[in-house]
Amino acid sequence: MATKLASDNGVTIQELLRDESLGYNSRSSIYQDFRNLEISFGLTPYNTEENRGKSGREAVYRIDKDEWNKFKSGFLTKTFSGKERRRLAFMLESIGSLSPLVNVSTDDIIPKLNSIIGDISIDTAKFGGYFNLETTKFLDILLEAQETKELLYITYGGDRRDLFVIKCFVFSGGTYCYVMDIKGKSYMLSVQRIEYVERKLLKNNIPYPTPDVDIDKALSDPFGIVRENEEFDAVVKLSDGQGYYEKEKLWPDSVNIEKEDDHWLFKVHTCGEYWLIRWVLSLGTEAELLEPQWLRDKIKEEINSLAVIYQ
């Protein structure tokens, strides 16, 4: 309706009634939506001078184009609360970290979200009430603090500390956040394991420090969200079939996959000993870590321990 009202010719009541896609069956239902447009969105449909001598159904109605353009440009801020905007951004980032389909389309989607008018069908079942789970009940506060740079009291592992939230993100099915103390020393916390979060009652003048971690670099490491040791170079030999499969995935710049005679070499610069070991083991006989030797020895120890369990 609003799009038709904002058109150059405006729209008559009769035209709105005839448009089956709008679903109007009476003039009263149209006038009710006129009132809804004004009350909810500040868009006031008005009669034009050309209506003189015309019947109610033939009367032309319009809305101010300047108001319409302001409404379109500010659609998200008008219809989404701060909490909802943060949830939307977090969900898009989280899906994007798992799906190349979202990554390659986000640049087109985000600008369009600013001007979309009409019904948007979203399968909310996919999110499964995620923000209402007991284990993620503090996520909204963390996301807000990430945006506002607010200092929080966070209890984790029995310790209560003053921390700034740098970034919340999803990795391998878990939700995590990078935080830092007032000196800029960073830590990574599992959101599911946070015991309590409190807002500081009194505003303070503690400046937001520079974190000691490059967040963009940390999150681009496919195995190193936990900064457990120094960065190292690793080489994994992949079977021909597995190599083709991994080559098609969306890997960051720190990964290079090269074809050899009858196999592939997966080369990565990372600091993620833990997750790299588990990725290699998850591929079974399709993968063999070639370098570094110290990590190869750790995988051998892990395999020997598994063999004892399954004797």
Short mmCIF file of C-alpha atoms in Angstrom, two decimals:
data_model
loop_
_atom_site.label_atom_id
_atom_site.label_comp_id
_atom_site.label_asym_id
_atom_site.label_seq_id
_atom_site.Cartn_x
_atom_site.Cartn_y
_atom_site.Cartn_z
CA MET A 1 0.00 0.00 0.00
CA ALA A 2 2.69 2.50 1.00
CA THR A 3 4.53 1.97 -2.29
CA LYS A 4 1.35 2.74 -4.24
CA LEU A 5 0.61 5.82 -2.13
CA ALA A 6 4.12 7.14 -2.83
CA SER A 7 3.86 6.67 -6.61
CA ASP A 8 3.62 9.68 -8.94
CA ASN A 9 -0.07 9.12 -9.61
CA GLY A 10 -1.03 8.15 -6.08
CA VAL A 11 -3.73 5.52 -5.70
CA THR A 12 -7.51 5.42 -5.40
CA ILE A 13 -9.55 3.44 -2.90
CA GLN A 14 -11.02 1.54 -5.85
CA GLU A 15 -7.53 0.53 -7.07
CA LEU A 16 -6.58 -0.69 -3.62
CA LEU A 17 -9.76 -2.76 -3.41
CA ARG A 18 -9.11 -4.31 -6.84
CA ASP A 19 -5.54 -5.29 -6.01
CA GLU A 20 -6.02 -8.88 -4.77
CA SER A 21 -2.43 -9.06 -3.45
CA LEU A 22 -3.35 -6.48 -0.78
CA GLY A 23 -6.36 -8.43 0.48
CA TYR A 24 -8.73 -5.51 1.17
CA ASN A 25 -12.47 -6.19 1.03
CA SER A 26 -13.86 -2.90 2.36
CA ARG A 27 -13.08 0.80 2.50
CA SER A 28 -13.04 0.67 6.31
CA SER A 29 -10.13 -1.81 6.28
CA ILE A 30 -8.18 0.56 4.01
CA TYR A 31 -8.91 3.56 6.22
CA GLN A 32 -7.75 1.52 9.23
CA ASP A 33 -4.41 0.86 7.54
CA PHE A 34 -4.18 4.56 6.68
CA ARG A 35 -4.37 5.22 10.42
CA ASN A 36 -1.82 2.46 11.11
CA LEU A 37 0.62 4.05 8.67
CA GLU A 38 0.33 7.36 10.47
CA ILE A 39 0.48 6.01 14.02
CA SER A 40 3.19 3.37 13.53
CA PHE A 41 5.42 4.94 10.88
CA GLY A 42 4.59 8.64 10.72
CA LEU A 43 3.32 8.38 7.14
CA THR A 44 0.06 10.28 6.67
CA PRO A 45 -2.07 9.49 3.57
CA TYR A 46 -3.83 12.65 2.35
CA ASN A 47 -6.48 13.68 -0.19
CA THR A 48 -5.27 15.65 -3.21
CA GLU A 49 -6.91 18.61 -4.91
CA GLU A 50 -7.98 16.44 -7.84
CA ASN A 51 -10.48 14.71 -5.55
CA ARG A 52 -13.03 17.48 -5.87
CA GLY A 53 -16.29 16.08 -7.20
CA LYS A 54 -15.13 12.45 -7.05
CA SER A 55 -16.75 9.67 -5.08
CA GLY A 56 -15.00 8.07 -2.12
CA ARG A 57 -13.81 5.08 -4.12
CA GLU A 58 -12.40 7.30 -6.89
CA ALA A 59 -10.60 9.70 -4.55
CA VAL A 60 -6.81 9.79 -5.04
CA TYR A 61 -4.58 9.45 -1.98
CA ARG A 62 -0.86 10.07 -1.59
CA ILE A 63 1.87 10.20 1.05
CA ASP A 64 4.64 12.79 1.12
CA LYS A 65 7.59 11.52 -0.94
CA ASP A 66 10.22 13.13 1.30
CA GLU A 67 8.73 11.38 4.33
CA TRP A 68 8.56 8.15 2.35
CA ASN A 69 12.27 8.37 1.40
CA LYS A 70 13.25 9.11 5.01
CA PHE A 71 11.21 6.12 6.12
CA LYS A 72 12.89 3.79 3.62
CA SER A 73 16.41 4.94 4.50
CA GLY A 74 15.73 4.48 8.21
CA PHE A 75 13.61 1.34 8.02
CA LEU A 76 15.84 -0.83 10.22
CA THR A 77 16.20 1.77 12.95
CA LYS A 78 12.43 2.40 12.94
CA THR A 79 11.37 -1.22 13.16
CA PHE A 80 14.23 -2.92 15.04
CA SER A 81 15.21 -2.18 18.62
CA GLY A 82 18.86 -1.94 19.56
CA LYS A 83 18.74 -5.48 20.94
CA GLU A 84 17.15 -6.79 17.74
CA ARG A 85 19.72 -5.05 15.52
CA ARG A 86 22.57 -6.59 17.50
CA ARG A 87 20.95 -10.03 17.33
CA LEU A 88 20.48 -9.68 13.56
CA ALA A 89 24.11 -8.67 13.02
CA PHE A 90 25.35 -11.48 15.24
CA MET A 91 23.21 -14.10 13.50
CA LEU A 92 24.34 -12.97 10.04
CA GLU A 93 27.99 -13.08 11.12
CA SER A 94 27.53 -16.47 12.75
CA ILE A 95 25.82 -17.98 9.72
CA GLY A 96 28.43 -16.37 7.49
CA SER A 97 31.25 -18.02 9.41
CA LEU A 98 29.74 -21.42 8.61
CA SER A 99 28.24 -20.93 5.15
CA PRO A 100 30.05 -19.72 2.01
CA LEU A 101 26.63 -19.02 0.51
CA VAL A 102 26.03 -16.26 3.06
CA ASN A 103 29.57 -14.93 2.81
CA VAL A 104 29.36 -14.34 -0.93
CA SER A 105 25.93 -12.70 -0.79
CA THR A 106 26.11 -10.54 2.34
CA ASP A 107 27.46 -7.48 0.50
CA ASP A 108 24.27 -7.44 -1.58
CA ILE A 109 21.88 -8.35 1.22
CA ILE A 110 22.89 -5.78 3.85
CA PRO A 111 22.19 -2.63 1.74
CA LYS A 112 18.84 -4.06 0.67
CA LEU A 113 17.81 -4.64 4.29
CA ASN A 114 17.87 -0.86 4.73
CA SER A 115 15.06 -0.31 2.24
CA ILE A 116 12.99 -3.50 2.24
CA ILE A 117 9.29 -2.83 2.68
CA GLY A 118 6.75 -5.60 3.02
CA ASP A 119 6.51 -9.02 4.59
CA ILE A 120 9.78 -10.87 5.16
CA SER A 121 9.48 -14.60 5.68
CA ILE A 122 12.09 -15.93 8.13
CA ASP A 123 12.24 -19.50 9.32
CA THR A 124 12.62 -18.74 13.03
CA ALA A 125 12.69 -22.47 13.79
CA LYS A 126 16.26 -22.51 12.54
CA PHE A 127 17.30 -20.33 15.45
CA GLY A 128 15.51 -22.55 17.97
CA GLY A 129 15.08 -19.91 20.67
CA TYR A 130 18.86 -19.64 20.87
CA PHE A 131 18.88 -16.39 22.83
CA ASN A 132 16.55 -17.89 25.43
CA LEU A 133 18.71 -20.89 26.25
CA GLU A 134 20.04 -21.05 29.81
CA THR A 135 23.60 -21.39 28.51
CA THR A 136 23.41 -18.24 26.36
CA LYS A 137 21.24 -16.03 28.58
CA PHE A 138 24.00 -13.40 28.91
CA LEU A 139 24.60 -13.07 25.18
CA ASP A 140 22.38 -10.00 24.72
CA ILE A 141 24.26 -8.11 27.44
CA LEU A 142 27.60 -9.14 25.93
CA LEU A 143 26.57 -8.01 22.45
CA GLU A 144 25.40 -4.66 23.79
CA ALA A 145 28.65 -4.17 25.71
CA GLN A 146 30.58 -5.06 22.55
CA GLU A 147 28.76 -2.23 20.77
CA THR A 148 28.88 0.38 23.55
CA LYS A 149 32.33 -0.54 24.94
CA GLU A 150 30.76 -0.81 28.41
CA LEU A 151 32.81 -2.34 31.22
CA LEU A 152 31.15 -5.40 32.78
CA TYR A 153 31.60 -7.58 35.85
CA ILE A 154 31.97 -11.11 34.46
CA THR A 155 32.18 -14.22 36.63
CA TYR A 156 33.96 -17.09 34.91
CA GLY A 157 35.54 -20.14 36.50
CA GLY A 158 34.73 -18.74 39.94
CA ASP A 159 36.63 -15.49 39.32
CA ARG A 160 34.82 -12.13 39.06
CA ARG A 161 36.63 -9.55 36.93
CA ASP A 162 36.13 -6.19 35.22
CA LEU A 163 36.19 -6.89 31.47
CA PHE A 164 35.44 -5.21 28.17
CA VAL A 165 33.85 -7.31 25.42
CA ILE A 166 35.81 -7.18 22.16
CA LYS A 167 33.94 -9.67 19.97
CA CYS A 168 31.29 -12.40 20.24
CA PHE A 169 31.35 -15.16 17.64
CA VAL A 170 30.40 -18.76 16.85
CA PHE A 171 32.95 -21.52 16.23
CA SER A 172 32.42 -25.25 15.77
CA GLY A 173 28.94 -25.16 17.29
CA GLY A 174 29.95 -23.15 20.37
CA THR A 175 29.54 -19.47 21.22
CA TYR A 176 32.60 -17.56 22.39
CA CYS A 177 33.70 -14.03 23.13
CA TYR A 178 37.03 -12.27 23.21
CA VAL A 179 37.26 -10.00 26.26
CA MET A 180 40.03 -7.86 27.75
CA ASP A 181 40.85 -6.33 31.09
CA ILE A 182 41.38 -2.60 31.66
CA LYS A 183 45.03 -2.94 30.56
CA GLY A 184 44.13 -4.53 27.21
CA LYS A 185 45.13 -8.12 28.04
CA SER A 186 42.77 -10.35 26.10
CA TYR A 187 41.10 -13.65 26.98
CA MET A 188 38.69 -15.92 25.18
CA LEU A 189 35.63 -17.13 27.09
CA SER A 190 33.04 -19.74 26.27
CA VAL A 191 29.69 -17.95 26.57
CA GLN A 192 28.09 -21.21 27.72
CA ARG A 193 30.49 -21.33 30.69
CA ILE A 194 30.00 -17.75 31.87
CA GLU A 195 28.50 -17.94 35.34
CA TYR A 196 27.22 -14.40 35.75
CA VAL A 197 27.35 -10.97 34.11
CA GLU A 198 26.67 -7.71 35.93
CA ARG A 199 26.53 -4.16 34.68
CA LYS A 200 28.55 -1.66 36.67
CA LEU A 201 26.07 0.52 38.55
CA LEU A 202 28.28 3.60 38.48
CA LYS A 203 29.65 4.99 35.24
CA ASN A 204 33.42 5.12 35.22
CA ASN A 205 36.07 7.01 33.32
CA ILE A 206 38.20 3.98 32.53
CA PRO A 207 39.26 4.40 28.90
CA TYR A 208 38.68 1.59 26.41
CA PRO A 209 42.17 0.08 25.96
CA THR A 210 43.83 -1.21 22.81
CA PRO A 211 43.54 -5.03 22.82
CA ASP A 212 46.73 -7.05 22.67
CA VAL A 213 45.22 -9.30 19.98
CA ASP A 214 44.39 -8.63 16.33
CA ILE A 215 40.77 -9.84 16.35
CA ASP A 216 40.40 -9.97 12.57
CA LYS A 217 43.56 -12.06 12.29
CA ALA A 218 42.55 -14.32 15.17
CA LEU A 219 39.13 -15.04 13.73
CA SER A 220 40.56 -15.70 10.27
CA ASP A 221 42.66 -18.59 11.64
CA PRO A 222 40.57 -21.72 10.90
CA PHE A 223 42.10 -23.63 13.83
CA GLY A 224 43.35 -20.96 16.18
CA ILE A 225 40.50 -19.23 17.99
CA VAL A 226 42.31 -20.27 21.18
CA ARG A 227 45.71 -18.53 21.16
CA GLU A 228 47.32 -21.54 22.80
CA ASN A 229 50.88 -21.20 21.45
CA GLU A 230 53.06 -19.43 18.90
CA GLU A 231 52.08 -19.49 15.24
CA PHE A 232 53.52 -22.30 13.15
CA ASP A 233 53.33 -23.69 9.61
CA ALA A 234 51.71 -27.07 9.08
CA VAL A 235 51.46 -29.34 6.03
CA VAL A 236 48.79 -32.02 5.71
CA LYS A 237 48.75 -34.63 2.95
CA LEU A 238 45.22 -35.25 1.67
CA SER A 239 43.97 -38.08 -0.49
CA ASP A 240 42.99 -37.17 -4.02
CA GLY A 241 39.25 -37.28 -3.27
CA GLN A 242 39.49 -35.41 0.05
CA GLY A 243 41.74 -32.79 -1.52
CA TYR A 244 39.17 -31.94 -4.17
CA TYR A 245 36.54 -31.64 -1.44
CA GLU A 246 38.65 -29.35 0.76
CA LYS A 247 39.68 -27.25 -2.22
CA GLU A 248 36.03 -26.31 -2.81
CA LYS A 249 35.56 -25.04 0.75
CA LEU A 250 35.81 -21.39 1.74
CA TRP A 251 39.22 -21.28 3.49
CA PRO A 252 40.94 -18.04 4.66
CA ASP A 253 44.11 -16.64 3.08
CA SER A 254 46.25 -18.48 5.64
CA VAL A 255 45.42 -21.76 3.83
CA ASN A 256 46.93 -22.93 0.55
CA ILE A 257 45.89 -26.21 -1.10
CA GLU A 258 48.12 -27.55 -3.88
CA LYS A 259 47.67 -30.56 -6.18
CA GLU A 260 50.51 -33.07 -6.34
CA ASP A 261 50.71 -36.29 -8.40
CA ASP A 262 48.13 -38.46 -6.63
CA HIS A 263 47.35 -36.32 -3.58
CA TRP A 264 46.98 -32.77 -2.31
CA LEU A 265 49.04 -30.71 0.14
CA PHE A 266 47.07 -28.59 2.60
CA LYS A 267 49.33 -25.84 3.96
CA VAL A 268 48.26 -23.56 6.79
CA HIS A 269 49.82 -20.88 9.00
CA THR A 270 48.10 -21.19 12.38
CA CYS A 271 48.44 -21.23 16.16
CA GLY A 272 45.67 -23.79 16.63
CA GLU A 273 47.33 -26.99 17.75
CA TYR A 274 44.20 -28.39 19.44
CA TRP A 275 41.73 -27.88 16.60
CA LEU A 276 44.20 -28.80 13.85
CA ILE A 277 44.87 -32.17 15.52
CA ARG A 278 41.15 -32.86 15.78
CA TRP A 279 40.53 -31.87 12.18
CA VAL A 280 43.27 -34.20 10.91
CA LEU A 281 42.01 -37.09 13.06
CA SER A 282 38.43 -36.50 11.89
CA LEU A 283 39.55 -37.25 8.31
CA GLY A 284 40.91 -40.66 9.27
CA THR A 285 43.11 -42.27 6.59
CA GLU A 286 42.25 -39.47 4.14
CA ALA A 287 44.76 -37.16 5.85
CA GLU A 288 48.32 -37.36 7.19
CA LEU A 289 50.10 -34.52 8.98
CA LEU A 290 53.59 -34.20 7.49
CA GLU A 291 54.89 -31.11 9.29
CA PRO A 292 55.83 -30.00 11.90
CA GLN A 293 57.39 -33.10 13.44
CA TRP A 294 56.51 -32.13 17.04
CA LEU A 295 52.82 -31.97 16.12
CA ARG A 296 53.08 -35.21 14.19
CA ASP A 297 54.42 -36.82 17.38
CA LYS A 298 51.43 -35.49 19.34
CA ILE A 299 49.00 -36.99 16.83
CA LYS A 300 50.82 -40.32 17.13
CA GLU A 301 50.41 -40.18 20.93
CA GLU A 302 46.71 -39.40 20.50
CA ILE A 303 46.23 -42.33 18.13
CA ASN A 304 48.03 -44.68 20.54
CA SER A 305 45.76 -43.53 23.36
CA LEU A 306 42.70 -44.14 21.19
CA ALA A 307 43.99 -47.61 20.32
CA VAL A 308 44.18 -48.47 24.03
CA ILE A 309 40.55 -47.39 24.52
CA TYR A 310 39.33 -49.53 21.60
CA GLN A 311 41.36 -52.67 22.36
#
